[in-house]
XYZ file of C-alpha atoms in Angstrom:
342
model
C 0.000 0.000 0.000
C 2.834 2.398 0.867
C 4.394 2.035 -2.594
C 1.165 3.244 -4.189
C 0.155 5.941 -1.685
C 1.424 9.485 -1.292
C 3.178 10.514 1.930
C 0.041 12.343 3.052
C -2.108 9.276 2.416
C 0.380 7.094 4.292
C 0.221 9.450 7.276
C -3.570 9.345 7.235
C -3.565 5.551 7.129
C -1.144 5.307 10.062
C -3.087 7.872 12.106
C -6.324 6.049 11.405
C -4.846 2.701 12.410
C -3.345 4.041 15.660
C -6.604 5.811 16.510
C -8.592 2.620 15.880
C -6.363 0.672 18.259
C -6.460 3.316 20.976
C -10.218 3.531 20.718
C -10.440 -0.191 21.470
C -8.018 0.309 24.371
C -10.267 3.026 25.796
C -13.334 0.846 25.407
C -11.553 -1.982 27.231
C -10.664 0.402 30.075
C -14.249 1.637 30.284
C -15.605 -1.907 30.441
C -13.285 -2.654 33.369
C -13.480 0.608 35.317
C -16.903 1.950 34.388
C -19.136 -0.971 33.340
C -22.298 0.975 34.210
C -21.924 3.671 31.540
C -23.524 1.403 28.912
C -26.706 1.367 30.975
C -26.527 5.034 31.953
C -25.273 7.220 29.071
C -25.366 10.311 31.331
C -22.325 8.910 33.139
C -20.196 8.768 29.984
C -16.778 10.471 29.952
C -17.978 12.928 27.320
C -20.812 14.091 29.565
C -18.407 14.544 32.457
C -15.995 16.398 30.152
C -18.736 18.763 29.016
C -19.780 19.468 32.586
C -16.226 20.417 33.437
C -16.091 22.771 30.442
C -19.326 24.468 31.493
C -17.872 25.172 34.928
C -15.839 28.083 33.542
C -12.808 26.917 35.492
C -10.455 27.161 32.518
C -8.261 24.353 33.815
C -7.559 26.131 37.129
C -5.972 24.012 39.824
C -5.417 25.205 43.359
C -6.445 28.778 42.620
C -8.977 29.143 45.374
C -11.938 28.281 43.145
C -14.685 26.495 45.027
C -14.727 22.726 44.682
C -18.211 22.925 43.195
C -16.742 24.522 40.080
C -13.940 22.036 39.562
C -14.182 19.377 36.836
C -16.080 16.285 37.908
C -13.957 13.162 38.363
C -16.030 10.138 37.244
C -16.562 7.329 39.727
C -14.635 4.157 38.863
C -14.225 0.708 40.347
C -11.744 0.747 43.272
C -9.035 -1.262 41.554
C -5.334 -0.842 42.221
C -3.010 -0.115 39.321
C -1.773 -3.727 39.407
C -5.319 -5.142 39.473
C -6.365 -2.976 36.529
C -3.245 -4.021 34.601
C -4.053 -7.719 35.066
C -7.670 -7.289 34.009
C -6.587 -5.230 31.007
C -4.222 -8.008 29.905
C -7.012 -10.588 30.191
C -9.232 -8.488 27.938
C -6.774 -6.736 25.608
C -4.136 -9.468 25.251
C -1.168 -7.658 26.763
C -0.117 -5.098 29.361
C 3.125 -3.488 30.534
C 5.341 -4.076 33.571
C 8.159 -1.969 35.019
C 11.010 -3.961 36.547
C 14.824 -4.081 36.498
C 16.115 -4.158 32.938
C 17.787 -7.279 31.572
C 20.515 -5.166 29.939
C 23.891 -6.177 31.448
C 25.029 -2.656 32.318
C 25.200 -0.837 35.645
C 23.289 2.154 34.255
C 20.450 0.104 32.740
C 18.061 0.828 35.622
C 14.393 0.012 35.171
C 13.089 -1.556 31.971
C 9.755 -1.767 30.184
C 8.383 -5.283 29.679
C 5.416 -6.461 27.654
C 3.386 -9.120 29.440
C 1.300 -11.098 26.980
C 1.498 -11.063 23.204
C 1.298 -8.175 20.734
C 1.244 -8.518 16.963
C 3.413 -6.519 14.596
C 2.002 -3.013 14.213
C 0.346 -2.993 17.631
C 0.362 0.130 19.799
C 2.147 -1.222 22.871
C 2.747 1.990 24.841
C 1.870 5.669 25.048
C 4.445 8.343 25.934
C 2.785 10.225 28.823
C 3.380 13.629 30.364
C 3.287 17.347 29.692
C 3.363 18.522 26.073
C 5.281 21.700 25.231
C 4.874 23.419 21.887
C 7.762 25.666 20.751
C 5.791 28.615 22.183
C 6.416 27.285 25.679
C 9.981 25.942 25.468
C 11.167 28.352 28.149
C 8.722 26.835 30.630
C 10.378 23.416 30.410
C 12.105 22.775 33.760
C 15.866 23.228 33.507
C 15.721 25.420 30.390
C 17.879 25.856 28.347
C 19.746 22.605 29.209
C 16.494 20.754 29.685
C 17.999 17.284 29.270
C 20.826 17.758 31.798
C 18.829 16.297 34.715
C 15.892 14.733 32.906
C 16.115 11.551 30.828
C 12.345 11.383 30.268
C 12.133 13.959 27.473
C 11.313 13.210 23.852
C 10.827 15.430 20.793
C 8.467 14.926 17.874
C 9.472 15.710 14.299
C 7.448 18.959 14.503
C 9.394 20.289 17.503
C 6.832 19.328 20.140
C 8.531 18.224 23.382
C 6.953 15.760 25.827
C 8.178 15.652 29.428
C 7.221 12.349 31.089
C 9.034 12.974 34.367
C 5.982 14.431 36.196
C 3.921 11.355 35.190
C 6.593 8.916 36.417
C 4.791 5.671 37.430
C 1.282 7.056 37.126
C -1.011 6.753 40.115
C -3.716 4.765 41.832
C -6.819 6.646 40.764
C -8.530 8.795 38.158
C -7.856 12.399 39.068
C -7.518 15.982 37.943
C -3.862 16.115 36.875
C -2.012 19.313 36.030
C 1.506 17.935 35.648
C 2.844 19.944 38.563
C 3.571 17.034 40.887
C 6.689 17.761 42.906
C 9.718 16.770 40.852
C 13.279 17.552 41.859
C 15.017 18.228 38.551
C 18.306 18.828 40.341
C 18.370 15.517 42.210
C 20.353 13.918 39.391
C 23.377 16.040 38.514
C 24.394 16.400 34.896
C 26.966 13.842 33.739
C 28.371 16.145 31.051
C 30.680 19.064 31.857
C 29.310 22.580 31.487
C 31.267 24.778 29.107
C 31.721 28.524 29.541
C 29.215 29.180 26.765
C 26.698 26.833 28.415
C 27.176 28.636 31.725
C 26.680 32.041 30.139
C 23.599 30.839 28.245
C 22.121 29.410 31.448
C 22.615 32.700 33.297
C 21.030 34.743 30.535
C 18.154 32.348 29.802
C 16.390 31.194 32.932
C 13.290 28.984 32.705
C 9.969 30.769 33.007
C 7.452 29.782 35.662
C 3.784 29.575 34.816
C 1.706 32.285 36.412
C -1.444 31.784 38.419
C -3.697 32.413 35.431
C -1.781 29.857 33.345
C -2.812 26.860 35.439
C -4.362 23.982 33.529
C -5.291 20.377 33.996
C -7.377 17.459 32.795
C -9.177 14.578 34.444
C -7.021 11.571 33.519
C -6.855 7.890 34.431
C -3.521 7.657 36.224
C -3.693 3.847 36.403
C -3.440 3.576 32.598
C -1.508 0.308 31.993
C -0.024 1.486 28.682
C 1.227 4.908 29.848
C 4.845 3.816 30.310
C 6.531 4.544 26.985
C 9.193 6.595 28.792
C 10.631 3.464 30.424
C 11.676 1.802 27.153
C 15.458 1.304 27.016
C 17.818 1.462 24.056
C 18.770 -2.070 22.881
C 22.143 -3.396 24.071
C 24.862 -4.396 21.618
C 23.854 -7.417 19.565
C 20.123 -6.700 19.968
C 17.651 -4.855 17.795
C 14.699 -2.631 18.708
C 11.252 -4.220 18.725
C 9.256 -0.967 18.724
C 9.425 2.345 16.908
C 8.188 5.855 17.614
C 4.974 6.966 15.944
C 3.631 10.526 16.318
C -0.103 10.489 16.987
C -2.403 13.509 16.843
C -5.280 12.735 19.176
C -8.444 14.599 18.106
C -9.874 16.443 21.115
C -13.359 15.949 19.695
C -13.103 12.324 20.909
C -14.206 13.194 24.445
C -15.051 9.582 25.338
C -11.356 8.723 24.946
C -9.811 11.791 26.592
C -9.651 10.250 30.097
C -7.232 7.599 28.861
C -4.814 9.752 26.852
C -2.102 10.428 29.498
C -1.039 13.868 28.326
C -1.820 17.504 28.946
C -0.708 20.499 26.919
C 1.224 23.186 28.746
C -0.752 26.407 28.463
C -4.009 24.577 27.792
C -5.395 23.023 24.655
C -5.777 26.182 22.577
C -3.816 26.185 19.285
C -0.915 28.646 19.014
C 0.572 29.872 15.738
C 4.371 29.933 15.799
C 6.988 31.364 13.450
C 10.658 30.415 13.493
C 13.554 32.848 13.217
C 16.872 30.973 13.214
C 16.857 28.728 16.277
C 14.156 30.771 18.045
C 10.368 30.409 17.946
C 7.936 33.279 18.371
C 4.175 33.511 18.766
C 2.530 35.189 15.803
C -0.773 36.978 15.653
C -3.917 35.160 14.691
C -5.401 31.839 15.578
C -3.304 28.718 15.320
C -6.268 26.775 14.016
C -7.152 26.925 10.350
C -10.691 26.808 9.012
C -11.974 23.255 8.893
C -9.319 21.930 11.296
C -10.004 20.521 14.748
C -7.771 20.786 17.794
C -5.459 17.862 18.484
C -3.193 16.667 21.253
C 0.280 16.079 19.799
C 1.339 12.819 21.404
C 3.609 9.828 20.727
C 3.046 6.078 20.856
C 5.347 3.076 20.547
C 4.395 0.611 17.812
C 5.761 -2.941 17.603
C 7.990 -3.681 14.599
C 7.545 -7.437 15.034
C 5.522 -9.833 17.156
C 6.407 -9.440 20.844
C 5.693 -11.975 23.551
C 6.674 -11.640 27.231
C 9.883 -9.691 26.621
C 11.585 -6.358 27.270
C 10.726 -3.425 25.036
C 13.650 -1.812 23.194
C 13.511 1.516 21.346
C 16.291 2.914 19.136
C 17.257 6.241 20.752
C 19.120 7.316 17.584
C 21.537 9.655 19.346
C 23.479 12.102 17.224
C 26.892 10.863 16.146
C 28.271 14.420 16.305
C 27.971 14.623 20.095
C 29.404 12.592 22.970
C 27.228 9.564 23.654
C 26.932 7.508 26.871
C 29.224 4.501 27.169
C 26.247 2.169 27.250
C 24.977 3.416 23.869
C 25.586 1.127 20.899
C 24.249 2.446 17.560
C 21.687 0.214 15.906
C 22.593 1.597 12.473
C 25.482 4.075 12.441
C 24.906 5.037 8.806
C 21.239 5.768 9.424
C 22.145 7.932 12.424
C 24.611 9.905 10.291
C 21.988 10.469 7.579
C 19.453 11.574 10.144
C 21.724 14.079 11.857
C 23.630 15.315 8.774
């Protein structure tokens, strides 16, 4: 099909396939956590979502607004994260586990493991966390050296950055989540030396802090068993990746699914038009949404490149060959990396 389709058509086919799979994932979660919504449509996630929009809260969290005006968190079955994960595997065919990696290296840490069986092309994980468009780069903790103390960052091809560190291991309930859980970004010192230019840049460009009127949040299912894409390790030498990155634009019109998409957009879900000047991005006047377009959440998923059964998930990090790389990093395809970063 790819040989006969244009790039645009290929993108549409991939987006449609990913969306179809995630819709079934959301339906499986609903059947486990909220089995009564089929009998009582008024308790559907979309109805709850609309009620929260009508509250006029504008995503405010902890701003002194009365609790009566805060978004309604739907009632769910009192299952632990582990119990939900097991039930999800029984119904969906697979789930994810976090445990010590099988990579024989002292820095391997935790690894992501698929429990069950997934076919080639399956969406096996979602990359959770806070989404930053180029308009909000300076709000990323640690800016400008945002990756110095945070290994849970990833960038889409369009410049969108996702920070999974606030999500970490998820939670034990469905809740209003604003991504501001206490995270110590200085707890892990940078392993790379800071040059004089880096030091000067850091002094002149400090990260911005969101103001009181820039608070935002969404009611999300923090027990989501697939929201662990940030724990996938790079394959060790002699191994190959079994998943690949796939950008996914979640349509915000799909309110029944929103509870299970583990991401929020920094600054809220209003589109922003950006223009680039050199290496800098600036907001431009006018709406960021064109006529006929609908708002989307710019997320990432991990898709299996072969059948996977009860094994660790490996993702090719594709680090640049022009910069110093960690000692544990072994290129999967050095020539491909050079082409990508040339």
